[in-house]
XYZ file of C-alpha atoms in Angstrom:
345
model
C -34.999 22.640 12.710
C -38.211 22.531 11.397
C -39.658 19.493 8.926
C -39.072 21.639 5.310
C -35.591 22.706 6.323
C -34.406 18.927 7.063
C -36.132 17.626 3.816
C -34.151 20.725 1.881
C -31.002 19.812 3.763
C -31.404 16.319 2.699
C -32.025 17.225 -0.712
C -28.430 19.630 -0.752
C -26.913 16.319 1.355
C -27.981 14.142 -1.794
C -26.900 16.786 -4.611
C -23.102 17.127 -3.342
C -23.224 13.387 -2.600
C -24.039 12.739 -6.214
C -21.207 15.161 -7.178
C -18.719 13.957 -5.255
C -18.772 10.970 -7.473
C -17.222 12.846 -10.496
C -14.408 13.655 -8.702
C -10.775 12.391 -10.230
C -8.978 9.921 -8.403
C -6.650 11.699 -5.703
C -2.992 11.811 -5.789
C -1.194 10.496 -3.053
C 1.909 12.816 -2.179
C 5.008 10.921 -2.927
C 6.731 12.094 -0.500
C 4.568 11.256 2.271
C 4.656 7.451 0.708
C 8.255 7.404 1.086
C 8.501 8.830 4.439
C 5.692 6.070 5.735
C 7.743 3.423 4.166
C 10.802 4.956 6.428
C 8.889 4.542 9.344
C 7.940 1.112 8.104
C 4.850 0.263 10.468
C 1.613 1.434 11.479
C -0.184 0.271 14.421
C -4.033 0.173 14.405
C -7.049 0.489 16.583
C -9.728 -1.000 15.496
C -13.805 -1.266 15.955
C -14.436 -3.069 13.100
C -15.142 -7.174 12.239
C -11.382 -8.750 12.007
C -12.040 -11.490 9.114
C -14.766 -9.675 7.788
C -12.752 -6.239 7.222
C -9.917 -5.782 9.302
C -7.661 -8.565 7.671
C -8.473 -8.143 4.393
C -7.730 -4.494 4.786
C -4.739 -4.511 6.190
C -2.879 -7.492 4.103
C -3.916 -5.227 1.251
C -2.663 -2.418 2.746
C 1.321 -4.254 3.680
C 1.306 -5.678 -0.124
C 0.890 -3.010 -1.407
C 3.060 -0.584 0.211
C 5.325 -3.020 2.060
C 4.505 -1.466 5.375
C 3.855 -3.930 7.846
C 0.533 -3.136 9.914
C -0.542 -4.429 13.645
C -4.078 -4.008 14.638
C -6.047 -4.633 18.035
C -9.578 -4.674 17.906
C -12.224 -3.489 20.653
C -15.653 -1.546 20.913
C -15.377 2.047 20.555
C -15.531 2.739 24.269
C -12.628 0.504 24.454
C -10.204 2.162 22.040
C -11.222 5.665 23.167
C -10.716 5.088 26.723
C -6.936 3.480 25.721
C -6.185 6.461 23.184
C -6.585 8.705 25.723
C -4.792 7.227 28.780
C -1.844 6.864 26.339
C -2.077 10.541 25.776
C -2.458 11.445 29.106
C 0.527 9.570 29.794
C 3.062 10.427 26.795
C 3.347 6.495 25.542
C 1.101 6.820 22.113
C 1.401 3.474 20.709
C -1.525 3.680 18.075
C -0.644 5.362 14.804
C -4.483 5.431 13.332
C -7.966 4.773 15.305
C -11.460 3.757 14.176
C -14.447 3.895 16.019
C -18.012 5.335 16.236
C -18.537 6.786 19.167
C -16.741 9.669 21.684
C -14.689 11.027 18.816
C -15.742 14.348 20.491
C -13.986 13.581 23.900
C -10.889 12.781 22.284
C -10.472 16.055 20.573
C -11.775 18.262 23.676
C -8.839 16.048 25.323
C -6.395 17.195 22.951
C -5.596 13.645 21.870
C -6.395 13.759 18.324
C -4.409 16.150 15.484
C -5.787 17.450 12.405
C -4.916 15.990 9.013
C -5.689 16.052 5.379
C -6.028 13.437 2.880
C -6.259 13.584 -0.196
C -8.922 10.604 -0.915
C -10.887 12.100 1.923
C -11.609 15.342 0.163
C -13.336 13.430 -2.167
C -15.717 11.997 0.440
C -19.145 13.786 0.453
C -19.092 17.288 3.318
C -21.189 15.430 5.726
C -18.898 12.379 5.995
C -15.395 14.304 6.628
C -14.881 16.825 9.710
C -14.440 20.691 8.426
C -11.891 21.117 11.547
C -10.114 18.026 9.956
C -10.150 15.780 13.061
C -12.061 12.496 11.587
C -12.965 11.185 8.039
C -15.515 8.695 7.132
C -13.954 5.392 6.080
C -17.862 3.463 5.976
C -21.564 4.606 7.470
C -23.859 2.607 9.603
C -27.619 3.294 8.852
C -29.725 3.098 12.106
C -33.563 1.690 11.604
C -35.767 -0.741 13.387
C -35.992 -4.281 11.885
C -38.170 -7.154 12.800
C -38.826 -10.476 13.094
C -40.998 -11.265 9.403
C -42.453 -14.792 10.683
C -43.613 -12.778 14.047
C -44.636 -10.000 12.548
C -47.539 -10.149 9.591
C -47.296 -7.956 7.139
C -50.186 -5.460 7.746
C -49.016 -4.557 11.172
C -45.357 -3.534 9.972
C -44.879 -0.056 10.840
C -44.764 2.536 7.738
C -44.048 5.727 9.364
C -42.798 6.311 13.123
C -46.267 7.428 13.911
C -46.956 3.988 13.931
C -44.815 2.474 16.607
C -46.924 3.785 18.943
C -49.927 1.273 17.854
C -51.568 -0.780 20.549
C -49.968 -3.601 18.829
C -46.841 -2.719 19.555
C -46.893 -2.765 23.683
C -44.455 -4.360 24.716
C -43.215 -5.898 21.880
C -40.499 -4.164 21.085
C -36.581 -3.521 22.348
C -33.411 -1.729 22.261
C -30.071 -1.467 24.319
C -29.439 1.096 26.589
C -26.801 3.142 25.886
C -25.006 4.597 23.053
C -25.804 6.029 19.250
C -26.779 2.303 18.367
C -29.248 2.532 21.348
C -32.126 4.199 22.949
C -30.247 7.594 23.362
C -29.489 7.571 19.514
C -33.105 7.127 18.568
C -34.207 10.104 20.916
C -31.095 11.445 19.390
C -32.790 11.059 15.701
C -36.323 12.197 16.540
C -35.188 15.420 18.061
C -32.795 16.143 15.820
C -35.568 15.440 12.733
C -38.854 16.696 14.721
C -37.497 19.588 16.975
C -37.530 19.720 20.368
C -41.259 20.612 21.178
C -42.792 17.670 18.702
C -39.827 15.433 19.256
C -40.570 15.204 23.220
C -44.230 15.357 22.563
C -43.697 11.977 20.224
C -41.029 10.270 22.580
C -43.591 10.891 25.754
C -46.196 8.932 24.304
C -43.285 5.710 22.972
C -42.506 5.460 26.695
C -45.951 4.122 27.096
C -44.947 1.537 24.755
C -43.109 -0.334 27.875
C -40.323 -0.423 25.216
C -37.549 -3.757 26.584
C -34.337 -2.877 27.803
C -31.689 -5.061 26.620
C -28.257 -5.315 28.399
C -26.174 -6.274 24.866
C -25.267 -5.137 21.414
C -27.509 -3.873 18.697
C -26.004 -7.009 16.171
C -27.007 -9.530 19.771
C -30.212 -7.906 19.993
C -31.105 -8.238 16.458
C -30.180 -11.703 16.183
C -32.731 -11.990 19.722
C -35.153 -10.584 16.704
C -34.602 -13.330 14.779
C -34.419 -15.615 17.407
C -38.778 -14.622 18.515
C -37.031 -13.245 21.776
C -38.516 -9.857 20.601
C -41.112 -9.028 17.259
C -38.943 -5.878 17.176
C -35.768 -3.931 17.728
C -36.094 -0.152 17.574
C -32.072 0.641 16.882
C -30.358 -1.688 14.852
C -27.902 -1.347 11.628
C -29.707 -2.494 8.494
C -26.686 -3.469 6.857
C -26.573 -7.028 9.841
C -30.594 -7.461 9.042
C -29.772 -7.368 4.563
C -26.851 -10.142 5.676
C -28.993 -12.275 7.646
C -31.680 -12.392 5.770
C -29.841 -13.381 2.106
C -28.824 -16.726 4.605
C -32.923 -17.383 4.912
C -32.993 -15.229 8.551
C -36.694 -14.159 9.156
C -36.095 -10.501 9.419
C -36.200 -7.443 7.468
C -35.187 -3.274 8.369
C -37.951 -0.767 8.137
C -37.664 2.071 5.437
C -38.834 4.055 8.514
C -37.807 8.203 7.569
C -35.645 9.729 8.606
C -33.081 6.938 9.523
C -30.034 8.194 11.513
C -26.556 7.147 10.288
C -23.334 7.320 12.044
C -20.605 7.671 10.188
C -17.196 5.020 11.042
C -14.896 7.701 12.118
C -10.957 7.592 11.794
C -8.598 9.718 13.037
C -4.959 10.209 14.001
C -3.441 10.180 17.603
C -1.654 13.055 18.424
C 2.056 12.602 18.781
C 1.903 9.058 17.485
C 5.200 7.017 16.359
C 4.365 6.450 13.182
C 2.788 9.339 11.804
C 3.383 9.262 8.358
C 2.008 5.367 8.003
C -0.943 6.484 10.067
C -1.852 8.908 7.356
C -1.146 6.577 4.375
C -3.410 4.321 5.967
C -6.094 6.835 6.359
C -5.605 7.418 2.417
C -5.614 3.935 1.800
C -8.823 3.326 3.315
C -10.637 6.070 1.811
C -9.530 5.216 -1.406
C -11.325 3.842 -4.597
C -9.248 0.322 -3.467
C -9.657 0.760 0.212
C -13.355 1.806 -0.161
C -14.261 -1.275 -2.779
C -12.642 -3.616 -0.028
C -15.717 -1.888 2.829
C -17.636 -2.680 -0.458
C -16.802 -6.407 -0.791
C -17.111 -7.244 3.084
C -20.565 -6.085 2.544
C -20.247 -2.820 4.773
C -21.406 0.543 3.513
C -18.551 2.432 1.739
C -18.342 6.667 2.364
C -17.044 6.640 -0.747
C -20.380 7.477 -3.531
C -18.484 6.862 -6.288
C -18.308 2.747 -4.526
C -21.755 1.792 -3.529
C -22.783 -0.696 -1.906
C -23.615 -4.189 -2.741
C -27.136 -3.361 -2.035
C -27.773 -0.207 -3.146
C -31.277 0.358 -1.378
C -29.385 -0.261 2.063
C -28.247 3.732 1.735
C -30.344 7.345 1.804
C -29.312 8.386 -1.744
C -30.248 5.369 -3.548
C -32.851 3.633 -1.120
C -35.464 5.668 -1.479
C -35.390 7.124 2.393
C -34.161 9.944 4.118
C -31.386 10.174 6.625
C -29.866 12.444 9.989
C -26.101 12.221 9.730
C -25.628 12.274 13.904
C -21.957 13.612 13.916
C -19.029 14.059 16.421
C -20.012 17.716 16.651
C -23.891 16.733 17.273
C -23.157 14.555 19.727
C -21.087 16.813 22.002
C -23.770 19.331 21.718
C -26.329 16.969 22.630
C -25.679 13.741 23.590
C -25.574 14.385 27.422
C -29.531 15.655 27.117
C -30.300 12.888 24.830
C -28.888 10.459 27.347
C -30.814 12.627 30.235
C -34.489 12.360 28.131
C -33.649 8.584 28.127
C -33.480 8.147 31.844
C -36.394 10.414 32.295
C -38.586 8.531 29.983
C -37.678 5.040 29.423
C -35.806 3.570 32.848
């Protein structure tokens, strides 16, 4: 994909973004309110923050339709690897799943079912999956930030170009694995540069002697503001805006293009609770649901329920943005992953 085609793709990304927003709340089908209220639960697997999201979102959820909801919470390699052992093994207990990453295994695996919502069609294209396995109930927007007492402010990077500075050497990090990692920044650049300037660009960062840290991208950015590191090459921008409005030293780069990963939800196949699992999906990508992400201060999908800092997102910060997708990572995530070892361990 060459330069002009991204920035026009961005540009038609932005344009049904901002008309998404004029949509008309959805209607919920009755029926399928009634028949989740039969069932009466809804069990829940869960990436996300517990008091900062999870809690609020589900005690919402039980008042208001008297469905009673249990959650367990783990990383995204976590929930996937359980999801699909209880598959494999014909005890489903989850009802409805979040997580970020290896969405794509679980529907080569057969362990996922299509579904429609009807607050998800109003979610912009990019954020809801045409084969209907996954919507988009919040984004996280991948960027470098830095340390802003380390770092003086003529030697802050303005374009990628210039993370590969003699003044950076060595003075930046990143973990190594995953979207929120290394392999999701090669993962950007290719996908935004090509393949031919993309590996051209990411030859000359590995002379950067770039540090590999063994923990998340929230642990490493707190490192950041900690001095461990002037910089962190992968982190989400939304953890660097909350730190710093409690006086942290740090900041996120309006590097172009970010990547974002959409928070991906689905529905187990042959779950217990089907119905409940769907409500809940419609729930959270609701106007309600959506203003909850909002108030938590985590990105809603939603465009029509922004976020409490508006400049934190592509259509209204100023930047541009790769949406790296369940479908782009199964087509690429194994030779992102492979360009990593090569270059950087």
């Amino acid at each position: 994909m060459t330069k002009t085609s991204i920035v026009q793709h961005l540009a038609l990304v932005t344009c049904l973004t901002l008309c998404a927003s004029a949509v008309p709340a959805a209607e919920i089908s009755p029926e399928l309110i009634a028949k989740a209220k039969q069932e009466g639960q809804v069990t829940y697997y869960t990436d996300l923050i517990v008091d900062q999201i999870v809690r609020p979102l589900t005690t919402a959820f039980e008042v208001k339709y008297g469905i009673k909801v249990a959650f367990t919470r783990g990383d995204s390699q976590v929930n996937s690897i359980k999801l699909l052992n209880e598959y494999r093994a014909g005890r489903v207990i989850a009802d409805v799943f979040g997580l970020t990453s290896a969405m794509e295994v679980l529907i080569s695996a057969g362990a996922v079912r299509q579904f429609t919502a009807a607050n998800a069609e109003e979610l912009p294209p990019q954020y809801r999956d045409p084969d209907r396995y996954w919507v988009s109930s919040h984004l996280f927007v991948l960027t470098p930030g830095l340390n802003t007492s380390l770092v003086p402010v003529a030697q802050r990077p303005k374009s990628y170009d210039d993370l590969l500075l003699p003044y950076w050497k060595g003075r930046m990090a990143w973990k190594m694995n995953d979207l929120s990692g290394g392999p999701g920044f090669i993962g950007n650049m290719l996908t935004s540069m090509g393949e031919e300037r993309g590996m051209e660009y990411l030859r000359k960062l590995s002379a950067q002697r770039i540090k590999m840290v063994n923990a998340s991208a929230r642990a490493i950015l707190d490192q950041v503001i900690a001095g461990e590191y002037p910089m962190a090459l992968q982190i989400f921008n939304h953890h660097a805006a909350i730190s710093a409005d409690k006086g942290a030293p740090v900041d996120w780069l309006r590097l172009s293009p970010a990547s974002i990963n959409p928070g991906l939800i689905g529905l187990p196949k042959n779950a217990p609770h089907p119905n409940a699992g769907l409500l809940f999906v419609e729930f959270m990508t609701s106007k309600e649901g959506q203003q909850l992400f909002q108030k938590a201060s985590y990105l809603p999908a939603r465009p029509d329920v922004p976020p409490l800092k508006p400049e934190l997102i592509p259509e209204t910060g100023g930047f541009e943005a790769v949406v790296i997708t369940p479908a782009l990572t199964a087509k690429a995530m194994n030779h992102w992953d492979k360009v990593f070892a090569d270059l950087f361990r």
